[in-house]
Coordinates of N, CA, C and O in Angstrom, one line a residue:
R55 N 110.5 98.7 82.9 CA 110.4 97.5 83.4 C 110.5 96.3 82.6 O 109.6 95.4 82.8
T56 N 111.0 96.6 81.5 CA 111.2 95.5 80.5 C 111.8 94.4 81.2 O 112.8 94.4 81.9
G57 N 111.1 93.3 81.1 CA 111.5 91.8 81.4 C 110.9 91.6 82.8 O 111.3 90.5 83.3
L58 N 110.3 92.6 83.6 CA 110.0 92.4 84.8 C 108.4 92.6 85.0 O 107.9 92.6 85.9
E59 N 107.6 92.6 83.9 CA 106.3 92.8 83.7 C 105.7 91.9 84.6 O 104.4 92.4 85.2
S60 N 105.9 90.4 84.9 CA 105.2 89.7 85.8 C 105.6 89.8 87.2 O 104.9 89.1 87.9
N61 N 106.6 90.6 87.4 CA 107.1 90.7 88.9 C 106.3 91.7 89.7 O 105.7 92.7 89.2
P62 N 105.9 91.3 90.9 CA 105.2 92.3 91.9 C 105.8 93.7 91.9 O 107.1 93.8 91.8
Y63 N 105.0 94.9 92.0 CA 105.6 96.0 92.1 C 105.0 96.8 93.3 O 103.8 97.6 93.1
P64 N 105.5 96.6 94.7 CA 104.7 96.9 95.7 C 104.7 98.4 95.9 O 103.8 98.9 96.7
Q65 N 105.4 99.2 95.3 CA 105.6 100.7 95.4 C 104.3 101.2 94.9 O 103.8 102.3 95.3
R66 N 103.6 100.6 94.1 CA 102.3 100.8 93.4 C 101.2 101.0 94.6 O 100.6 102.2 94.5
G67 N 101.2 100.2 95.5 CA 100.3 100.4 96.6 C 100.3 101.5 97.4 O 99.6 102.2 97.8
F68 N 101.7 101.6 97.6 CA 102.1 103.0 98.7 C 101.7 104.3 97.7 O 101.1 105.1 98.4
V69 N 102.2 104.5 96.7 CA 101.8 105.6 95.6 C 100.2 105.9 95.7 O 99.6 107.2 95.9
S70 N 99.7 104.8 95.4 CA 98.0 104.9 95.1 C 97.5 105.3 96.4 O 96.6 106.3 96.8
A71 N 97.9 104.5 97.6 CA 97.3 105.1 98.9 C 97.7 106.4 99.2 O 96.8 107.4 99.9
A72 N 99.0 107.0 98.9 CA 99.4 108.3 99.2 C 98.6 109.3 98.5 O 98.2 110.2 98.8
R73 N 98.3 108.9 97.4 CA 97.5 110.0 96.4 C 96.1 110.1 97.1 O 95.6 111.1 97.0
D74 N 95.4 108.9 97.5 CA 94.2 109.1 98.2 C 94.2 109.8 99.3 O 93.2 110.6 99.7
V75 N 95.2 109.6 100.2 CA 95.3 110.4 101.2 C 95.5 112.0 101.2 O 94.7 112.8 101.7
A76 N 96.2 112.3 100.0 CA 96.6 113.8 99.9 C 95.1 114.3 99.3 O 94.5 115.4 99.5
A77 N 94.5 113.5 98.4 CA 93.3 114.0 97.7 C 92.1 114.0 98.8 O 91.0 114.9 98.4
A78 N 92.1 113.4 99.8 CA 91.1 113.6 100.8 C 91.0 114.8 101.6 O 90.2 115.1 102.5
V79 N 92.2 115.5 101.5 CA 92.3 116.7 102.3 C 91.5 117.9 101.3 O 92.1 118.1 100.4
K80 N 90.7 118.2 101.9 CA 89.8 119.5 101.3 C 89.5 120.7 102.2 O 89.6 120.4 103.4
P81 N 89.3 121.6 101.9 CA 88.9 122.9 102.7 C 87.4 122.9 103.4 O 86.6 122.3 102.3
S82 N 87.2 123.2 104.4 CA 85.9 123.1 105.0 C 85.4 124.5 104.5 O 86.0 125.7 103.9
A83 N 84.0 124.7 104.7 CA 83.2 125.9 104.4 C 83.9 126.9 105.2 O 83.9 128.1 104.7
E84 N 84.2 126.8 106.4 CA 84.9 127.7 107.5 C 86.0 128.2 106.8 O 86.6 129.2 106.8
D85 N 86.8 127.1 106.2 CA 88.1 127.5 105.6 C 88.1 128.6 104.6 O 88.6 129.5 104.5
I86 N 87.1 128.2 103.7 CA 86.7 129.0 102.5 C 86.3 130.5 103.0 O 86.7 131.5 102.3
A87 N 85.4 130.4 103.8 CA 84.8 131.7 104.3 C 86.0 132.7 105.0 O 86.1 133.7 104.8
A88 N 86.9 132.0 105.8 CA 87.9 132.6 106.4 C 89.1 133.2 105.6 O 89.9 134.1 106.0
H89 N 89.4 132.4 104.5 CA 90.5 132.7 103.6 C 90.3 132.5 102.1 O 89.1 132.4 101.5
K90 N 91.2 133.4 101.6 CA 90.9 133.7 100.0 C 92.0 133.3 99.2 O 93.3 133.3 99.5
G91 N 91.7 132.9 98.1 CA 92.8 132.6 97.0 C 94.0 131.8 97.4 O 93.9 130.5 97.9
V92 N 95.2 132.2 97.3 CA 96.5 131.7 97.7 C 96.5 131.1 99.0 O 97.1 130.2 99.4
K93 N 95.9 131.6 100.1 CA 95.8 131.4 101.4 C 95.3 130.1 101.5 O 95.7 129.3 102.4
I94 N 94.1 129.7 100.9 CA 93.4 128.6 100.7 C 94.4 127.3 100.3 O 94.5 126.3 100.8
A95 N 95.1 127.7 99.1 CA 96.0 126.7 98.4 C 97.0 126.5 99.6 O 97.5 125.2 99.8
E96 N 97.7 127.5 100.2 CA 98.8 127.1 101.0 C 98.3 126.4 102.5 O 99.0 125.6 102.7
M97 N 97.1 126.7 102.7 CA 96.6 125.9 104.0 C 96.4 124.5 103.4 O 96.7 123.5 104.2
I98 N 95.7 124.2 102.4 CA 95.8 122.7 101.8 C 97.0 121.9 101.6 O 97.1 121.0 102.1
H99 N 97.9 122.8 101.0 CA 99.2 122.2 100.8 C 99.7 121.7 102.2 O 100.5 120.5 102.3
A100 N 99.8 122.6 103.3 CA 100.3 122.2 104.7 C 99.6 121.0 105.1 O 100.2 120.2 105.6
R101 N 98.3 121.0 105.0 CA 97.6 119.9 105.8 C 97.9 118.7 104.7 O 97.8 117.6 105.6
R102 N 97.9 118.8 103.5 CA 98.3 117.7 102.8 C 99.8 116.9 103.2 O 99.9 115.8 103.3
I103 N 100.8 118.0 103.3 CA 101.9 117.5 103.7 C 102.0 116.7 105.1 O 102.5 115.6 105.2
L104 N 101.1 117.4 106.0 CA 101.0 116.8 107.4 C 100.3 115.3 107.1 O 100.9 114.4 107.8
A105 N 99.1 115.2 106.4 CA 98.6 114.1 106.3 C 99.4 113.1 105.6 O 99.6 111.8 106.0
L106 N 100.3 113.3 104.7 CA 101.2 112.4 104.0 C 102.4 112.1 105.0 O 102.6 110.8 105.0
T107 N 102.9 113.2 105.7 CA 103.8 112.7 106.8 C 103.3 111.5 107.6 O 104.0 110.7 108.1
E108 N 102.0 111.7 108.2 CA 101.4 110.8 109.1 C 101.3 109.4 108.3 O 101.5 108.4 109.1
F109 N 100.7 109.6 107.2 CA 100.5 108.3 106.4 C 101.9 107.5 106.3 O 101.9 106.4 106.6
R110 N 102.8 108.2 105.8 CA 104.1 107.7 105.8 C 104.6 106.9 106.8 O 105.1 105.6 106.8
G111 N 104.5 107.7 108.0 CA 105.0 107.1 109.4 C 104.0 105.7 109.6 O 104.7 104.7 110.0
A112 N 102.8 105.7 109.6 CA 101.9 104.6 109.7 C 102.3 103.5 108.7 O 102.5 102.2 109.2
F113 N 102.6 103.8 107.6 CA 103.0 103.0 106.4 C 104.4 102.0 106.8 O 104.3 100.7 106.7
A114 N 105.2 103.0 107.3 CA 106.5 102.4 107.6 C 106.4 101.4 108.7 O 107.2 100.4 108.9
A115 N 105.5 101.9 109.8 CA 105.5 101.1 110.8 C 104.8 99.6 110.7 O 105.0 98.7 111.4
A116 N 104.0 99.6 109.8 CA 103.0 98.4 109.3 C 103.9 97.5 108.4 O 103.4 96.5 108.2
A117 N 104.9 98.1 107.8 CA 105.8 97.3 106.9 C 106.5 96.1 107.5 O 107.0 96.3 108.4
P118 N 106.4 95.2 107.0 CA 107.2 93.9 107.4 C 108.8 94.2 107.4 O 109.0 94.9 106.3
R119 N 109.4 93.8 108.5 CA 110.8 93.9 108.6 C 111.4 92.7 107.9 O 110.9 91.5 108.2
A120 N 112.5 93.0 107.3 CA 113.3 91.9 106.6 C 114.3 91.3 107.5 O 114.6 91.7 108.6

């Protein structure tokens, strides 16, 4: 972004919020008791994808239209 250092970068807010949404998805004690290893990882991955999909839809709906 040479020469654009002082310009706003609106994508930063989106990426930061998306990271927070994904990081908030954690396995419950029941999930850990019911699943092991790779199954827990697959379950968390699927839940994070769902959470990010919902976040993206809400973000797009809230975005101002040009």
